[in-house]
Short mmCIF file of C-alpha atoms in Angstrom, two decimals:
data_model
loop_
_atom_site.label_atom_id
_atom_site.label_comp_id
_atom_site.label_asym_id
_atom_site.label_seq_id
_atom_site.Cartn_x
_atom_site.Cartn_y
_atom_site.Cartn_z
CA MET A 1 0.00 0.00 0.00
CA ASN A 2 2.78 2.41 0.91
CA SER A 3 4.58 1.79 -2.35
CA VAL A 4 1.42 2.56 -4.29
CA VAL A 5 0.96 5.87 -2.46
CA LYS A 6 4.60 6.86 -3.09
CA MET A 7 4.37 6.10 -6.80
CA SER A 8 1.14 8.12 -7.10
CA LEU A 9 2.68 11.10 -5.31
CA ARG A 10 5.76 11.35 -7.54
CA PRO A 11 3.90 12.33 -10.77
CA ARG A 12 1.93 14.90 -8.84
CA ALA A 13 5.10 16.51 -7.41
CA VAL A 14 6.69 16.68 -10.82
CA ALA A 15 3.56 18.22 -12.31
CA CYS A 16 3.41 20.74 -9.51
CA LEU A 17 7.03 21.75 -10.08
CA PHE A 18 6.53 22.26 -13.80
CA GLY A 19 3.35 24.20 -13.10
CA MET A 20 5.16 26.63 -10.84
CA THR A 21 7.92 27.29 -13.38
CA ALA A 22 5.34 27.82 -16.09
CA ALA A 23 3.44 30.28 -13.91
CA LEU A 24 6.60 32.26 -13.35
CA GLY A 25 7.45 32.22 -17.10
CA ILE A 26 10.80 30.54 -16.61
CA SER A 27 11.92 27.65 -18.73
CA GLY A 28 13.99 24.88 -17.31
CA VAL A 29 17.13 26.12 -18.95
CA HIS A 30 16.53 29.70 -17.83
CA ALA A 31 15.85 28.57 -14.30
CA ALA A 32 19.17 26.81 -14.21
CA GLU A 33 20.84 29.94 -15.47
CA VAL A 34 19.24 31.99 -12.70
CA GLU A 35 20.28 29.54 -10.03
CA MET A 36 23.94 29.26 -11.22
CA PRO A 37 26.22 32.12 -10.14
CA SER A 38 28.20 33.90 -12.87
CA THR A 39 31.80 32.81 -13.25
CA ALA A 40 32.89 35.81 -15.36
CA ALA A 41 35.78 37.70 -13.71
CA ALA A 42 35.00 41.26 -12.65
CA PRO A 43 37.30 43.93 -14.09
CA GLU A 44 40.23 44.81 -11.81
CA PRO A 45 40.12 48.29 -10.32
CA ILE A 46 42.74 50.73 -11.61
CA VAL A 47 45.13 51.78 -8.83
CA GLN A 48 47.07 54.99 -9.36
CA PRO A 49 50.70 54.73 -8.11
CA MET A 50 51.50 57.02 -5.22
CA ALA A 51 54.55 59.24 -5.37
CA PRO A 52 57.17 58.07 -2.83
CA SER A 53 57.66 60.41 0.06
CA PRO A 54 61.18 60.82 1.51
CA ALA A 55 61.77 59.37 4.94
CA SER A 56 63.34 62.66 5.98
CA PRO A 57 63.81 66.03 4.26
CA VAL A 58 67.01 66.19 2.16
CA ALA A 59 68.84 69.49 1.89
CA PRO A 60 69.82 70.59 -1.63
CA LEU A 61 73.43 70.00 -2.73
CA THR A 62 75.82 72.92 -2.37
CA ASP A 63 79.12 73.70 -4.13
CA ALA A 64 80.95 72.74 -0.94
CA ASP A 65 79.33 69.28 -1.02
CA ARG A 66 80.36 68.78 -4.65
CA ARG A 67 83.94 69.85 -3.97
CA ALA A 68 84.10 67.41 -1.07
CA VAL A 69 83.32 64.52 -3.43
CA TYR A 70 85.27 65.68 -6.49
CA ARG A 71 88.81 66.73 -5.64
CA GLY A 72 89.66 67.89 -9.14
CA GLY A 73 88.71 71.51 -8.47
CA ALA A 74 86.05 73.36 -10.42
CA LEU A 75 83.14 71.24 -11.60
CA HIS A 76 82.10 71.37 -15.22
CA ASP A 77 80.43 69.28 -17.89
CA MET A 78 82.46 66.90 -20.00
CA GLY A 79 83.45 68.54 -23.26
CA ASP A 80 83.29 72.01 -21.73
CA THR A 81 85.69 74.39 -23.51
CA GLU A 82 85.85 76.85 -20.61
CA LEU A 83 89.17 77.26 -18.82
CA HIS A 84 89.31 76.09 -15.21
CA SER A 85 92.16 75.87 -12.74
CA TYR A 86 93.17 74.04 -9.58
CA PHE A 87 96.34 73.97 -7.47
CA VAL A 88 97.16 72.07 -4.29
CA PHE A 89 100.14 71.90 -1.96
CA ASP A 90 99.83 68.33 -0.66
CA GLN A 91 102.93 68.89 1.45
CA LEU A 92 103.99 72.19 2.94
CA GLU A 93 105.82 71.03 6.04
CA TRP A 94 108.63 71.23 8.55
CA GLN A 95 110.60 68.00 9.07
CA HIS A 96 112.70 67.41 12.16
CA ARG A 97 115.65 65.08 11.62
CA ALA A 98 118.72 64.11 13.61
CA ALA A 99 120.80 66.41 11.40
CA GLY A 100 118.42 69.36 11.85
CA GLY A 101 115.19 70.81 10.53
CA THR A 102 114.12 70.90 6.87
CA LEU A 103 111.38 72.85 5.12
CA ASN A 104 109.78 70.71 2.38
CA TRP A 105 107.13 71.42 -0.22
CA ASN A 106 105.34 69.38 -2.88
CA GLY A 107 102.57 70.84 -5.00
CA ASN A 108 100.83 70.41 -8.33
CA GLY A 109 97.99 71.94 -10.27
CA TRP A 110 96.51 72.56 -13.70
CA ILE A 111 94.75 75.05 -15.93
CA GLY A 112 92.64 74.00 -18.92
CA GLY A 113 89.54 72.07 -19.92
CA ASP A 114 88.34 68.48 -19.72
CA LEU A 115 90.66 66.87 -22.25
CA ASP A 116 93.74 69.09 -22.42
CA ARG A 117 95.45 70.84 -19.53
CA LEU A 118 98.69 72.56 -18.62
CA TRP A 119 100.04 70.82 -15.52
CA LEU A 120 102.47 72.47 -13.11
CA ARG A 121 104.45 70.54 -10.48
CA THR A 122 107.00 71.72 -7.97
CA GLU A 123 108.90 70.15 -5.08
CA GLY A 124 112.00 70.86 -3.07
CA SER A 125 113.55 71.34 0.36
CA ARG A 126 115.43 74.00 2.26
CA VAL A 127 117.87 73.41 5.13
CA GLY A 128 118.38 76.54 7.18
CA SER A 129 119.13 79.35 4.74
CA ARG A 130 120.40 76.96 2.05
CA LEU A 131 118.24 75.66 -0.79
CA GLU A 132 119.05 71.94 -0.89
CA ASP A 133 117.03 70.98 -3.98
CA ALA A 134 114.23 72.54 -6.00
CA GLU A 135 112.49 71.75 -9.28
CA VAL A 136 109.57 72.93 -11.41
CA GLN A 137 107.78 70.95 -14.13
CA ALA A 138 105.54 72.27 -16.91
CA LEU A 139 103.64 69.48 -18.67
CA TRP A 140 100.91 69.26 -21.28
CA GLY A 141 98.36 66.63 -20.26
CA HIS A 142 95.82 64.88 -22.47
CA SER A 143 93.03 62.73 -21.05
CA ILE A 144 92.96 59.20 -22.52
CA THR A 145 90.30 57.80 -20.14
CA PRO A 146 88.13 59.39 -17.45
CA TRP A 147 90.83 58.43 -14.92
CA TRP A 148 94.19 58.69 -16.73
CA ASP A 149 96.20 61.43 -18.48
CA LEU A 150 99.29 61.26 -20.65
CA VAL A 151 101.73 64.07 -19.85
CA ALA A 152 104.80 65.47 -21.63
CA GLY A 153 106.90 68.59 -21.14
CA VAL A 154 110.00 69.87 -19.36
CA ARG A 155 111.45 69.85 -15.86
CA HIS A 156 113.95 72.41 -14.61
CA ASP A 157 116.20 71.79 -11.59
CA PHE A 158 117.57 74.77 -9.67
CA ARG A 159 119.39 72.58 -7.14
CA PRO A 160 121.35 70.42 -6.38
CA SER A 161 124.48 71.21 -8.34
CA ALA A 162 124.17 73.43 -11.42
CA ALA A 163 120.79 74.20 -12.96
CA GLN A 164 119.65 71.65 -15.53
CA THR A 165 116.65 71.06 -17.81
CA TRP A 166 115.09 67.67 -18.55
CA LEU A 167 112.54 66.36 -21.01
CA ALA A 168 109.65 64.69 -19.18
CA PHE A 169 106.89 62.32 -20.23
CA GLY A 170 104.66 59.89 -18.37
CA ILE A 171 101.20 58.96 -17.15
CA GLN A 172 99.17 59.99 -14.13
CA GLY A 173 95.75 59.25 -12.71
CA LEU A 174 93.71 57.15 -10.30
CA ALA A 175 94.41 53.45 -9.93
CA LEU A 176 92.09 51.03 -8.12
CA TYR A 177 90.35 52.38 -5.02
CA ASN A 178 91.29 56.01 -5.88
CA PHE A 179 95.04 55.47 -5.44
CA GLU A 180 96.66 58.61 -6.91
CA SER A 181 99.59 57.58 -9.13
CA GLU A 182 102.29 59.33 -11.16
CA VAL A 183 104.95 57.63 -13.29
CA THR A 184 107.30 60.04 -15.07
CA ALA A 185 110.48 59.46 -17.09
CA PHE A 186 113.15 62.17 -17.51
CA VAL A 187 115.98 62.63 -20.02
CA GLY A 188 118.65 65.19 -19.06
CA GLN A 189 120.84 67.54 -21.10
CA ARG A 190 123.94 65.44 -20.53
CA GLY A 191 122.38 62.11 -21.41
CA GLN A 192 121.12 61.19 -17.95
CA ALA A 193 117.86 59.30 -17.66
CA SER A 194 115.70 58.65 -14.62
CA LEU A 195 112.29 57.34 -13.63
CA ARG A 196 110.13 58.60 -10.77
CA VAL A 197 107.17 56.71 -9.32
CA GLU A 198 104.82 58.41 -6.86
CA GLY A 199 101.63 57.30 -5.15
CA ARG A 200 99.35 58.38 -2.34
CA TYR A 201 96.03 57.32 -0.92
CA ASP A 202 93.48 59.08 1.30
CA LEU A 203 91.98 56.85 3.98
CA LEU A 204 88.95 58.53 5.57
CA ILE A 205 88.71 57.94 9.31
CA THR A 206 85.90 60.49 9.59
CA ASN A 207 84.58 63.08 7.13
CA ARG A 208 87.35 65.47 8.22
CA LEU A 209 90.07 63.26 9.71
CA ILE A 210 92.11 61.65 6.92
CA LEU A 211 95.16 59.38 7.01
CA GLN A 212 97.39 59.58 3.91
CA PRO A 213 100.17 57.05 3.24
CA SER A 214 102.54 58.06 0.41
CA LEU A 215 105.44 56.60 -1.56
CA GLU A 216 108.11 58.01 -3.87
CA ALA A 217 110.92 56.09 -5.61
CA ASN A 218 113.63 57.34 -7.99
CA LEU A 219 115.65 55.19 -10.39
CA PHE A 220 118.66 56.37 -12.43
CA ALA A 221 120.23 55.01 -15.61
CA LYS A 222 123.83 55.94 -14.71
CA ASP A 223 125.97 57.53 -12.01
CA ASP A 224 125.92 61.31 -11.69
CA ALA A 225 128.29 62.26 -8.87
CA ALA A 226 127.59 65.99 -9.21
CA ARG A 227 123.94 65.38 -8.31
CA GLY A 228 124.52 62.52 -5.85
CA GLN A 229 122.74 59.98 -8.03
CA GLY A 230 123.88 56.39 -8.53
CA ALA A 231 122.78 53.92 -11.19
CA GLY A 232 119.82 51.72 -10.28
CA LEU A 233 117.37 52.35 -7.48
CA GLY A 234 118.57 55.60 -5.97
CA ASP A 235 116.22 56.43 -3.10
CA THR A 236 112.76 55.92 -1.66
CA SER A 237 110.58 57.95 0.66
CA LEU A 238 107.69 56.55 2.69
CA GLY A 239 105.36 58.91 4.51
CA LEU A 240 102.32 58.73 6.76
CA ARG A 241 100.35 61.93 7.42
CA LEU A 242 97.23 62.43 9.51
CA ARG A 243 95.37 65.62 8.63
CA TYR A 244 92.27 67.36 9.89
CA GLU A 245 90.30 69.41 7.37
CA VAL A 246 89.26 72.60 9.13
CA ASP A 247 87.54 73.25 5.83
CA ARG A 248 87.99 71.62 2.45
CA GLN A 249 90.76 74.03 1.44
CA PHE A 250 92.88 74.06 4.60
CA ALA A 251 94.08 71.05 6.58
CA PRO A 252 96.90 70.94 9.17
CA TYR A 253 98.60 67.58 9.66
CA LEU A 254 101.17 65.60 11.64
CA GLY A 255 103.16 62.63 10.43
CA ILE A 256 106.38 60.70 9.97
CA SER A 257 108.66 60.11 6.99
CA TRP A 258 111.30 57.47 6.32
CA ASP A 259 113.88 58.19 3.62
CA ARG A 260 116.48 55.69 2.40
CA SER A 261 119.21 55.67 -0.25
CA TYR A 262 120.48 52.58 -2.07
CA GLY A 263 123.57 51.37 -3.94
CA ASN A 264 125.89 53.99 -5.39
CA SER A 265 123.50 56.76 -4.33
CA ALA A 266 123.84 55.67 -0.69
CA ARG A 267 127.64 55.61 -0.93
CA MET A 268 127.63 59.15 -2.32
CA VAL A 269 125.37 60.33 0.51
CA VAL A 270 127.63 58.78 3.16
CA ARG A 271 130.71 60.30 1.50
CA GLU A 272 129.09 63.73 1.84
CA GLY A 273 128.45 63.16 5.55
CA GLY A 274 124.84 62.03 5.30
CA ARG A 275 123.03 58.85 6.33
CA ARG A 276 121.75 55.94 4.29
CA SER A 277 118.36 56.08 6.00
CA GLU A 278 116.68 58.64 8.19
CA LEU A 279 113.41 58.83 10.10
CA SER A 280 111.82 62.22 10.70
CA VAL A 281 108.72 63.61 12.35
CA LEU A 282 106.86 66.37 10.57
CA ALA A 283 104.12 68.96 10.83
CA GLY A 284 102.56 70.98 8.05
CA VAL A 285 99.47 72.10 6.21
CA ARG A 286 97.69 71.03 3.04
CA VAL A 287 96.07 73.86 1.08
CA TRP A 288 94.36 74.12 -2.29
CA PHE A 289 92.77 76.89 -4.31
#
């Protein structure tokens, strides 16, 4: 009996369902479409990028800031034909040695543009009222890379011995890690030839406190007794200077220097009453303009 009732109810339920959909005006397919949610992706909203805001206000750059980064003097665009100039005395100092005090100087500078410049160099020493040695170089320099220049010109010695003029040519620039380097060859009036190698490096302890190690070595092709120069490696000078930049153009310093002669040059120095090697303490100022 129960099975008969169930079978009779099923057709009625189906008819009732179809009757309701017909009354609502919805076909079977349309009803399914209404019941199923749409799977079409909604368009993504357009997000305008926000301008980044600095974490803290940054002051505009000044000429003093630029000079602190670029030590080459006046700043200018590459290819600029304007004339600019720069000169620095890296060493203007008093050295105290066992034999007495010595006033030393070493400076260089240039005038010109980006690619071609006239370079001037000078160095020397004075013992008491006597000029021990002094020289001036005038060199034309041409930039071959952003960091290196070829140079050629003349060097004139006022002391020691009689005045003499040399032809000079070489290369100068910045090696790895901003190591300032100069390699210059000289040919003298009487057939002498020599090679000078110089280098220095600025090690920043703070923004104003700077430690500068330096090296100079001179090699000679033949003996020159009048000038105290022997063939081969003649002499070397190692220095260590600690300076404090009161401002970027003026910096007092303290340091030490160790000078040594070799071979025939050392024998000539000893014969004149000097020493093969000598350690000295020094004080001076570094200035540029």
